[in-house]
Structures are given as structure tokens and as C-alpha cells.
């Protein structure tokens, strides 16, 4: 089969390198906006010129198609792949860090080895049976290896060239160009808080039935001394791993509710906070009162408990949620569908709102209706996240959640 027909043969593959790059740019922009990772895999078949010379171009194309088959068999529905340059393939892995990209590479390599051995076994050419047919891979990720798709792609290309010079290395992770666009330390964060350069942005949460604004999710941004805006993923890990976390979260609540009061808006504030911070607040009622300072009633604050990165026993999480609700706060279970979602967790925590992760709109459409109906039957209010397009809206019309959120309705803004 001619390689020019690869895009027809492989439904998953993008036929044009230019189109593949345009998709990559949009996916990196989405990853930056959603504060998520994205990785590239660049595959390069070893010694294709020698294979074409010794066994013919038809055999070379056949091997390329085996590699294409192996890649396709190893991808998720949300991944994007295509023939890129000469004997290389490019794979874009949304919402995937370096560790996840390595797993995808391992799956591809194992599948390729199996398929290429089958090809050799069925060949009558003794020399071809003995030929060592391999490929090399470079892995680059956003934001570690660049701030744009072009930069991450360049990192992967340069890394692959270095791998090609080696006869031993088969997989290479590109050396980190920069973990973040800005190098931020504790001192920088403290000074930003003192200078009021750390500020909240608000993303609308819409009441689906009335189409009115029900509330706002509070997100944080930092303005550098030169005026550039830094998203939270550039500093949030530092905050969570430091002793600053309690002061930081009090700062977040304080400035967010002040903003709400200034605009005389009676809306809910959705605030995502680590359980260990909520645990401190729960034990110190005076601290809660001091943080809120009577600017809003506690009924206007909804604490989001996330499925991600929480390792505390479920019974403890349930006790914490119940005590917070007894103080007048509401609870939302965030990122439902991404980790160990279960009805046991729902029955233990008893959240007021279940936030269905954008996973359901990207990869889990087939199960979205079933999950939504199950939650409704248990009288949970549902908030569907990640609504981006008219196609998403059409799907939401069928699901009929209580609340919706996403860039279709508006992105994070410093203004209410």
C-alpha cells in the first residue's frame, strides 16, 4: 500500500503535517488555558534508507505502515497522530505528562515488536528475517519543554536528532528547557501578595434551567513586576508544598469575597482548597469568621473537594465535609470521573453538587448519560464542566444538568 494512502488507511491519522501542527497549536492553547499538561511523541524509523535499498520501497512502506498500525493501536480516542517528516510520525497526547507519554511509548514499542516479528515470520527473504528493525522516540511536554506548540515541537525534533546519533538509546526524554515560563520562589510569592499582584479571576457557573449566573469558580493569577500575567500552574505546586498554604488560601478567600461585595453580587463562590487547609478551618471557627469577616454568609461559599491528589481516608473526608456543612458551608465534589469515582464516596461525603469532569465531554460521551441519570436518581445536583463548543451544548441539552461551566459561557476574568 503506497504511503501516500496512509491517511486513508489510518482513520486516526492526520494526512497533512500542516494540519497536524495547527491542531497541536490549538491543543497547547487549550492545555495552557486549563492548566494541564500535553506531551508529544516523535517516532523515527531506523535506517529506512537502508531498508529501501536492500529490500525495496514497497517493503519500506510496509514497515512504516506497521509502525502506523502500532501507534494507532496504542492511542486513546482523544490523541492525535500523523505522518510528519520523511520516516517520522508525530503523536499529540492531550492532558498527558512525561510519565503518561512514556507509558504510551512503551505500549507502541511492544505492539511494534510483535507486529514486525509477524511480518518477518511470514517473509520468504532470509536476510529480511534476520534484519533488526527498530525505531527511536523523543518525548517533549508542555510546559516543561516550551511555552508554545512550536517550542515543544522544536524540543522534540532536536532531541530526536540527538537520539539518532546514538546506537544505544531508543527512547529519550528531552532535557527540560524550563519548568515554567517564569522561575518563581517563595520570596516572589510573598512579595506578590504584599504588592497585591496576586489576584483572583472568576469563571461563571450558569444555572442551566434559567441561564442565569449561579456563581463563580475562583482561580488565581499572578502579575509579575513587569506586568506579565502568570497562571496558577506556575506556582500552585510551590504553594501546596510550603508552609505558605494556609496564608495563601486565607488570602484567596479574603480578596475573592471582597471583590464579590464590591460588586454587590449575591452569587456563590466555588473555592477549591486542599483538605488539610479545610481541616484547619473546620477546627478553628474563629478563623473562619475572621476570613469571611461578615462580607458574605457562609451559605455563599462552596468548598470544592477534589478527587485528585487527596490521600486521606474516605471516612475522614466524610467527617470533614459534614462538619463544614454544619457550619453553613456547601460542598462540591470536583473532578468526578477522573480518579476513583464511586457511589460509596458520594454516600460518605454527601456533596451538595457533583462536578462532572470535562473528561465526559472529551472521552466519556458514551457513559455521560448513564452517570448523569444515576446521580439524578440519588438526588444529587450536577455541574457539567468543560463546555467549549456548540456540539458540547447540544449534548448538554440532552443531559440537562443543574449547572454548566466552560469557555462557551465565558473564561476566567478578573471582573465579575
Short mmCIF file of C-alpha atoms in Angstrom, two decimals:
data_model
loop_
_atom_site.label_atom_id
_atom_site.label_comp_id
_atom_site.label_asym_id
_atom_site.label_seq_id
_atom_site.Cartn_x
_atom_site.Cartn_y
_atom_site.Cartn_z
CA UNK A 1 0.00 0.00 0.00
CA UNK A 2 1.55 3.37 -1.01
CA UNK A 3 2.41 5.57 1.94
CA UNK A 4 0.50 8.43 0.28
CA UNK A 5 -2.66 6.50 1.15
CA UNK A 6 -1.72 6.36 4.82
CA UNK A 7 -4.29 9.00 5.81
CA UNK A 8 -7.00 6.89 4.17
CA UNK A 9 -5.72 3.66 5.67
CA UNK A 10 -5.38 5.08 9.15
CA UNK A 11 -8.59 6.75 10.28
CA UNK A 12 -6.84 8.13 13.36
CA UNK A 13 -4.08 9.87 11.38
CA UNK A 14 -3.96 13.44 10.13
CA UNK A 15 -2.96 13.46 6.47
CA UNK A 16 -1.28 16.87 6.40
CA UNK A 17 1.71 17.89 8.55
CA UNK A 18 0.48 21.48 8.40
CA UNK A 19 -2.96 20.46 9.65
CA UNK A 20 -1.32 18.39 12.39
CA UNK A 21 0.64 21.44 13.53
CA UNK A 22 -2.48 23.62 13.58
CA UNK A 23 -4.26 21.07 15.75
CA UNK A 24 -1.22 20.98 18.02
CA UNK A 25 -1.29 24.75 18.46
CA UNK A 26 -4.93 24.68 19.49
CA UNK A 27 -4.38 21.79 21.90
CA UNK A 28 -1.45 23.57 23.57
CA UNK A 29 -3.56 26.72 23.88
CA UNK A 30 -6.27 24.60 25.49
CA UNK A 31 -3.73 22.96 27.83
CA UNK A 32 -2.42 26.36 28.91
CA UNK A 33 -5.91 27.70 29.48
CA UNK A 34 -6.96 24.67 31.51
CA UNK A 35 -3.60 24.47 33.31
CA UNK A 36 -2.93 20.94 32.11
CA UNK A 37 -0.04 19.05 30.57
CA UNK A 38 0.38 17.97 26.95
CA UNK A 39 3.04 15.71 25.50
CA UNK A 40 4.47 14.94 22.08
CA UNK A 41 5.86 11.62 20.91
CA UNK A 42 8.08 11.77 17.83
CA UNK A 43 8.80 8.35 16.31
CA UNK A 44 11.59 7.84 13.78
CA UNK A 45 12.17 4.54 11.96
CA UNK A 46 15.82 3.50 11.99
CA UNK A 47 17.68 3.10 8.68
CA UNK A 48 14.69 3.39 6.36
CA UNK A 49 17.05 4.31 3.50
CA UNK A 50 18.94 1.04 4.00
CA UNK A 51 15.71 -0.95 4.15
CA UNK A 52 14.50 0.63 0.89
CA UNK A 53 17.87 -0.08 -0.74
CA UNK A 54 18.14 -3.71 0.37
CA UNK A 55 14.51 -4.81 0.22
CA UNK A 56 12.72 -2.26 -1.96
CA UNK A 57 10.48 0.72 -1.33
CA UNK A 58 7.39 -1.44 -1.07
CA UNK A 59 8.88 -3.24 1.92
CA UNK A 60 9.92 0.10 3.45
CA UNK A 61 6.37 1.39 3.13
CA UNK A 62 5.05 -1.83 4.62
CA UNK A 63 7.25 -1.33 7.70
CA UNK A 64 6.12 2.27 8.02
CA UNK A 65 2.54 1.05 7.98
CA UNK A 66 3.37 -1.47 10.71
CA UNK A 67 4.64 1.43 12.81
CA UNK A 68 1.49 3.41 11.97
CA UNK A 69 -0.64 0.40 13.00
CA UNK A 70 1.25 0.11 16.27
CA UNK A 71 0.79 3.77 17.04
CA UNK A 72 -2.92 3.65 16.28
CA UNK A 73 -3.44 0.58 18.44
CA UNK A 74 -1.78 2.38 21.37
CA UNK A 75 -3.69 5.67 21.24
CA UNK A 76 -6.71 6.95 23.14
CA UNK A 77 -9.59 8.47 21.20
CA UNK A 78 -8.51 11.94 22.29
CA UNK A 79 -4.94 11.57 20.96
CA UNK A 80 -3.91 12.91 17.56
CA UNK A 81 -1.30 11.37 15.25
CA UNK A 82 0.06 11.86 11.77
CA UNK A 83 2.90 11.24 9.36
CA UNK A 84 5.28 14.12 9.91
CA UNK A 85 8.59 14.19 8.06
CA UNK A 86 10.36 11.52 5.98
CA UNK A 87 10.22 8.40 8.15
CA UNK A 88 8.88 10.04 11.32
CA UNK A 89 5.46 10.17 12.99
CA UNK A 90 4.17 12.76 15.44
CA UNK A 91 1.68 11.97 18.20
CA UNK A 92 -0.03 14.64 20.34
CA UNK A 93 -1.18 13.45 23.75
CA UNK A 94 -3.56 15.94 25.42
CA UNK A 95 -3.73 16.01 29.22
CA UNK A 96 -0.61 13.82 29.46
CA UNK A 97 2.63 14.43 31.33
CA UNK A 98 6.03 12.84 30.65
CA UNK A 99 5.20 9.75 32.71
CA UNK A 100 2.00 9.19 30.74
CA UNK A 101 3.83 9.70 27.45
CA UNK A 102 6.38 7.06 28.45
CA UNK A 103 3.58 4.57 29.03
CA UNK A 104 2.11 5.33 25.58
CA UNK A 105 5.57 4.86 24.06
CA UNK A 106 6.02 1.52 25.82
CA UNK A 107 2.65 0.29 24.52
CA UNK A 108 3.60 1.32 21.00
CA UNK A 109 7.02 -0.33 21.17
CA UNK A 110 5.67 -3.65 22.44
CA UNK A 111 2.98 -3.67 19.76
CA UNK A 112 5.52 -2.81 17.03
CA UNK A 113 7.88 -5.59 18.11
CA UNK A 114 5.05 -8.11 17.94
CA UNK A 115 3.80 -6.94 14.56
CA UNK A 116 7.25 -6.67 12.99
CA UNK A 117 8.11 -10.20 14.16
CA UNK A 118 4.92 -11.44 12.48
CA UNK A 119 5.97 -9.64 9.28
CA UNK A 120 9.39 -11.26 9.38
CA UNK A 121 7.94 -14.69 10.14
CA UNK A 122 5.74 -14.53 7.03
CA UNK A 123 8.58 -13.37 4.78
CA UNK A 124 10.47 -15.71 2.43
CA UNK A 125 13.55 -13.47 2.46
CA UNK A 126 16.16 -14.89 4.86
CA UNK A 127 18.05 -11.60 5.06
CA UNK A 128 14.87 -9.72 5.93
CA UNK A 129 14.05 -12.28 8.65
CA UNK A 130 17.43 -11.50 10.23
CA UNK A 131 17.16 -7.73 9.86
CA UNK A 132 17.00 -5.78 13.12
CA UNK A 133 14.14 -3.31 12.54
CA UNK A 134 13.77 -0.66 15.24
CA UNK A 135 12.67 2.93 15.82
CA UNK A 136 13.66 5.75 18.13
CA UNK A 137 11.41 8.05 20.11
CA UNK A 138 11.72 11.54 21.58
CA UNK A 139 9.33 12.82 24.26
CA UNK A 140 8.67 16.50 24.91
CA UNK A 141 5.96 18.04 27.08
CA UNK A 142 4.21 21.33 27.72
CA UNK A 143 5.10 23.32 29.76
CA UNK A 144 8.46 21.71 30.65
CA UNK A 145 9.90 21.91 27.16
CA UNK A 146 8.31 25.06 25.81
CA UNK A 147 5.56 27.62 26.20
CA UNK A 148 4.08 27.08 22.71
CA UNK A 149 3.46 24.13 20.42
CA UNK A 150 6.28 25.31 18.19
CA UNK A 151 8.73 25.34 21.08
CA UNK A 152 7.71 21.89 22.33
CA UNK A 153 7.87 20.52 18.77
CA UNK A 154 11.33 22.01 18.27
CA UNK A 155 12.47 20.41 21.54
CA UNK A 156 11.22 17.03 20.32
CA UNK A 157 12.89 17.44 16.91
CA UNK A 158 16.25 18.43 18.40
CA UNK A 159 16.02 15.65 20.95
CA UNK A 160 15.29 13.09 18.22
CA UNK A 161 18.37 14.19 16.27
CA UNK A 162 20.50 13.58 19.33
CA UNK A 163 18.91 10.15 19.78
CA UNK A 164 19.67 9.30 16.14
CA UNK A 165 23.36 9.88 16.83
CA UNK A 166 23.29 7.19 19.50
CA UNK A 167 23.29 3.50 18.70
CA UNK A 168 22.19 2.52 22.20
CA UNK A 169 19.41 4.90 23.24
CA UNK A 170 15.95 4.07 21.89
CA UNK A 171 13.81 6.49 23.93
CA UNK A 172 14.83 9.96 25.08
CA UNK A 173 13.03 12.49 27.24
CA UNK A 174 14.04 15.96 26.20
CA UNK A 175 16.03 17.92 28.78
CA UNK A 176 13.75 20.44 30.46
CA UNK A 177 14.13 23.85 28.87
CA UNK A 178 12.08 25.41 31.63
CA UNK A 179 9.56 24.01 34.05
CA UNK A 180 7.59 27.20 33.78
CA UNK A 181 7.95 30.34 31.80
CA UNK A 182 8.93 32.15 34.99
CA UNK A 183 11.11 30.92 37.83
CA UNK A 184 9.10 31.59 40.98
CA UNK A 185 10.18 31.08 44.57
CA UNK A 186 8.58 31.60 47.97
CA UNK A 187 10.03 35.10 48.21
CA UNK A 188 8.42 36.04 44.88
CA UNK A 189 5.03 34.80 46.07
CA UNK A 190 5.24 36.64 49.40
CA UNK A 191 6.19 39.87 47.65
CA UNK A 192 3.38 39.41 45.11
CA UNK A 193 0.88 39.04 47.94
CA UNK A 194 2.27 42.10 49.72
CA UNK A 195 2.12 44.15 46.50
CA UNK A 196 -1.40 42.90 45.66
CA UNK A 197 -0.09 41.37 42.45
CA UNK A 198 -1.65 38.03 43.31
CA UNK A 199 -5.30 38.33 42.31
CA UNK A 200 -8.37 36.18 41.68
CA UNK A 201 -10.11 35.59 38.39
CA UNK A 202 -13.67 34.33 38.23
CA UNK A 203 -15.25 31.84 35.85
CA UNK A 204 -19.03 31.83 35.55
CA UNK A 205 -21.14 28.90 36.63
CA UNK A 206 -24.51 29.00 34.90
CA UNK A 207 -27.86 27.74 36.14
CA UNK A 208 -28.84 25.57 33.20
CA UNK A 209 -32.60 25.99 33.64
CA UNK A 210 -32.65 29.77 33.95
CA UNK A 211 -29.41 30.60 32.08
CA UNK A 212 -28.57 33.00 34.95
CA UNK A 213 -25.19 33.21 36.67
CA UNK A 214 -25.38 30.93 39.70
CA UNK A 215 -21.85 31.54 40.95
CA UNK A 216 -18.17 31.86 40.12
CA UNK A 217 -15.24 29.48 40.46
CA UNK A 218 -12.31 31.33 41.99
CA UNK A 219 -8.95 30.87 40.25
CA UNK A 220 -5.69 32.70 40.93
CA UNK A 221 -3.29 34.63 38.73
CA UNK A 222 -0.04 36.45 39.46
CA UNK A 223 1.15 39.64 37.81
CA UNK A 224 4.94 39.99 37.56
CA UNK A 225 6.69 43.26 38.33
CA UNK A 226 6.94 43.79 34.57
CA UNK A 227 3.19 43.31 34.10
CA UNK A 228 3.06 39.79 32.67
CA UNK A 229 0.27 37.51 33.89
CA UNK A 230 1.20 34.05 35.19
CA UNK A 231 -1.39 31.25 35.52
CA UNK A 232 -1.74 29.32 38.75
CA UNK A 233 0.01 26.18 37.49
CA UNK A 234 3.28 28.14 37.58
CA UNK A 235 3.20 28.43 41.35
CA UNK A 236 0.45 26.28 42.84
CA UNK A 237 2.69 23.25 43.49
CA UNK A 238 5.11 25.51 45.34
CA UNK A 239 2.26 26.87 47.46
CA UNK A 240 0.90 23.42 48.30
CA UNK A 241 4.31 22.06 49.29
CA UNK A 242 5.21 25.01 51.53
CA UNK A 243 4.13 26.36 54.89
CA UNK A 244 2.54 29.26 53.00
CA UNK A 245 -0.50 27.26 52.05
CA UNK A 246 -2.69 28.42 54.94
CA UNK A 247 -1.85 32.10 54.49
CA UNK A 248 -2.29 31.74 50.73
CA UNK A 249 -5.75 30.21 50.98
CA UNK A 250 -6.91 32.82 53.50
CA UNK A 251 -5.63 35.46 51.10
CA UNK A 252 -7.60 33.84 48.26
CA UNK A 253 -10.86 33.79 50.20
CA UNK A 254 -10.41 37.27 51.62
CA UNK A 255 -9.74 39.01 48.32
CA UNK A 256 -12.41 36.99 46.46
CA UNK A 257 -15.23 37.83 48.87
CA UNK A 258 -14.13 41.47 48.95
CA UNK A 259 -14.46 41.55 45.19
CA UNK A 260 -17.91 40.00 45.40
CA UNK A 261 -19.03 42.55 48.00
CA UNK A 262 -17.69 45.47 45.95
CA UNK A 263 -19.96 44.49 43.08
CA UNK A 264 -22.99 43.87 45.31
CA UNK A 265 -23.49 40.45 43.78
CA UNK A 266 -25.35 37.71 45.60
CA UNK A 267 -23.61 34.78 43.96
CA UNK A 268 -21.96 31.58 45.08
CA UNK A 269 -18.17 31.39 45.32
CA UNK A 270 -16.69 27.99 44.44
CA UNK A 271 -13.29 27.71 46.14
CA UNK A 272 -11.07 24.67 45.59
CA UNK A 273 -8.97 24.08 48.67
CA UNK A 274 -6.77 21.19 49.89
CA UNK A 275 -8.34 19.03 52.59
CA UNK A 276 -5.59 19.79 55.09
CA UNK A 277 -6.46 23.50 54.86
CA UNK A 278 -10.16 22.83 55.23
CA UNK A 279 -9.34 20.66 58.21
CA UNK A 280 -7.62 23.61 59.93
CA UNK A 281 -10.59 25.87 59.19
CA UNK A 282 -13.01 23.25 60.47
CA UNK A 283 -11.20 23.08 63.82
CA UNK A 284 -10.98 26.86 64.20
CA UNK A 285 -14.40 28.52 63.90
CA UNK A 286 -12.93 31.90 64.80
CA UNK A 287 -10.56 31.56 61.88
CA UNK A 288 -13.48 31.01 59.54
CA UNK A 289 -15.24 34.06 60.91
CA UNK A 290 -12.08 36.13 60.56
CA UNK A 291 -11.55 35.01 56.98
CA UNK A 292 -15.10 35.79 55.93
CA UNK A 293 -15.33 38.98 58.01
CA UNK A 294 -19.11 39.05 57.63
CA UNK A 295 -18.72 40.06 53.99
CA UNK A 296 -20.69 37.11 52.75
CA UNK A 297 -22.69 34.47 54.53
CA UNK A 298 -21.13 31.05 54.68
CA UNK A 299 -24.03 29.78 52.53
CA UNK A 300 -22.46 31.71 49.66
CA UNK A 301 -19.17 29.79 49.87
CA UNK A 302 -18.95 26.33 48.31
CA UNK A 303 -15.77 24.42 49.11
CA UNK A 304 -14.68 22.10 46.34
CA UNK A 305 -13.20 18.77 47.42
CA UNK A 306 -11.28 17.34 44.51
CA UNK A 307 -10.80 13.71 43.56
CA UNK A 308 -7.22 14.44 42.61
CA UNK A 309 -4.19 14.31 44.91
CA UNK A 310 -6.14 13.55 48.08
CA UNK A 311 -4.84 10.56 50.09
CA UNK A 312 -6.79 10.91 53.31
CA UNK A 313 -9.13 8.08 54.36
CA UNK A 314 -12.61 8.41 52.93
CA UNK A 315 -14.16 8.32 56.40
CA UNK A 316 -12.09 11.35 57.42
CA UNK A 317 -13.11 13.23 54.27
CA UNK A 318 -16.75 12.47 55.02
CA UNK A 319 -16.44 13.70 58.60
CA UNK A 320 -14.74 16.89 57.42
CA UNK A 321 -17.47 17.54 54.84
CA UNK A 322 -20.22 17.03 57.41
CA UNK A 323 -18.64 19.41 59.90
CA UNK A 324 -18.17 22.08 57.25
CA UNK A 325 -21.81 21.74 56.23
CA UNK A 326 -22.85 22.06 59.87
CA UNK A 327 -21.08 25.44 59.86
CA UNK A 328 -23.24 26.56 56.93
CA UNK A 329 -20.87 25.84 54.03
CA UNK A 330 -21.79 23.86 50.93
CA UNK A 331 -19.62 21.11 49.43
CA UNK A 332 -18.95 20.31 45.79
CA UNK A 333 -17.14 17.13 44.75
CA UNK A 334 -14.80 18.26 41.97
CA UNK A 335 -13.31 16.27 39.05
CA UNK A 336 -15.82 13.44 39.42
CA UNK A 337 -14.93 10.77 36.87
CA UNK A 338 -11.15 11.24 36.82
CA UNK A 339 -9.87 9.13 39.69
CA UNK A 340 -11.68 6.66 41.98
CA UNK A 341 -15.23 7.83 41.49
CA UNK A 342 -17.72 5.70 43.36
CA UNK A 343 -21.18 5.89 44.88
CA UNK A 344 -19.55 4.91 48.18
CA UNK A 345 -17.65 8.20 48.06
CA UNK A 346 -20.83 10.09 47.27
CA UNK A 347 -22.71 8.43 50.11
CA UNK A 348 -19.88 9.22 52.52
CA UNK A 349 -19.28 12.84 51.55
CA UNK A 350 -22.88 13.76 50.62
CA UNK A 351 -21.84 16.72 48.43
CA UNK A 352 -24.37 19.38 47.56
CA UNK A 353 -23.08 19.45 43.98
CA UNK A 354 -21.19 16.87 41.90
CA UNK A 355 -18.93 18.43 39.27
CA UNK A 356 -18.62 16.06 36.32
CA UNK A 357 -15.14 16.44 34.85
CA UNK A 358 -14.63 17.57 31.25
CA UNK A 359 -13.41 14.02 30.62
CA UNK A 360 -17.02 13.07 29.92
CA UNK A 361 -17.27 15.56 27.05
CA UNK A 362 -13.91 14.58 25.58
CA UNK A 363 -13.56 10.83 26.09
CA UNK A 364 -16.58 9.63 28.04
CA UNK A 365 -19.59 10.72 26.00
CA UNK A 366 -20.87 7.15 25.84
CA UNK A 367 -21.13 6.97 29.63
CA UNK A 368 -22.13 10.57 30.38
CA UNK A 369 -25.87 9.97 30.13
CA UNK A 370 -25.70 6.88 32.32
CA UNK A 371 -23.62 8.63 35.01
CA UNK A 372 -25.86 11.72 34.97
CA UNK A 373 -29.04 9.67 35.32
CA UNK A 374 -27.53 7.68 38.18
CA UNK A 375 -26.61 10.85 40.06
CA UNK A 376 -30.02 12.39 39.43
CA UNK A 377 -31.73 9.28 40.75
CA UNK A 378 -29.82 9.82 44.01
CA UNK A 379 -30.96 13.46 44.10
CA UNK A 380 -27.52 14.97 43.51
CA UNK A 381 -27.23 18.29 41.73
CA UNK A 382 -24.95 18.04 38.71
CA UNK A 383 -22.50 20.60 37.34
CA UNK A 384 -21.02 19.71 33.94
CA UNK A 385 -17.57 21.21 33.28
CA UNK A 386 -15.61 21.87 30.10
CA UNK A 387 -18.32 23.08 27.73
CA UNK A 388 -16.42 24.58 24.81
CA UNK A 389 -18.37 24.18 21.59
CA UNK A 390 -21.88 24.18 20.16
CA UNK A 391 -21.58 20.39 19.89
CA UNK A 392 -20.98 20.27 23.66
CA UNK A 393 -24.05 22.44 24.21
CA UNK A 394 -26.19 20.12 22.06
CA UNK A 395 -25.08 17.18 24.21
CA UNK A 396 -25.78 19.14 27.40
CA UNK A 397 -29.32 19.81 26.17
CA UNK A 398 -29.94 16.07 26.27
CA UNK A 399 -28.30 15.55 29.67
CA UNK A 400 -29.98 18.56 31.33
CA UNK A 401 -27.61 19.14 34.26
CA UNK A 402 -28.39 21.64 37.01
CA UNK A 403 -25.35 23.81 36.26
CA UNK A 404 -22.83 24.24 33.45
CA UNK A 405 -19.36 25.75 33.20
CA UNK A 406 -16.86 26.27 30.40
CA UNK A 407 -15.42 28.69 27.88
CA UNK A 408 -18.61 28.58 25.83
CA UNK A 409 -20.15 30.64 28.64
CA UNK A 410 -17.03 32.65 29.42
CA UNK A 411 -13.43 32.19 30.52
CA UNK A 412 -11.77 33.29 33.76
CA UNK A 413 -11.96 37.06 34.16
CA UNK A 414 -10.76 39.49 36.85
CA UNK A 415 -14.12 41.24 36.54
CA UNK A 416 -17.45 39.89 37.80
#
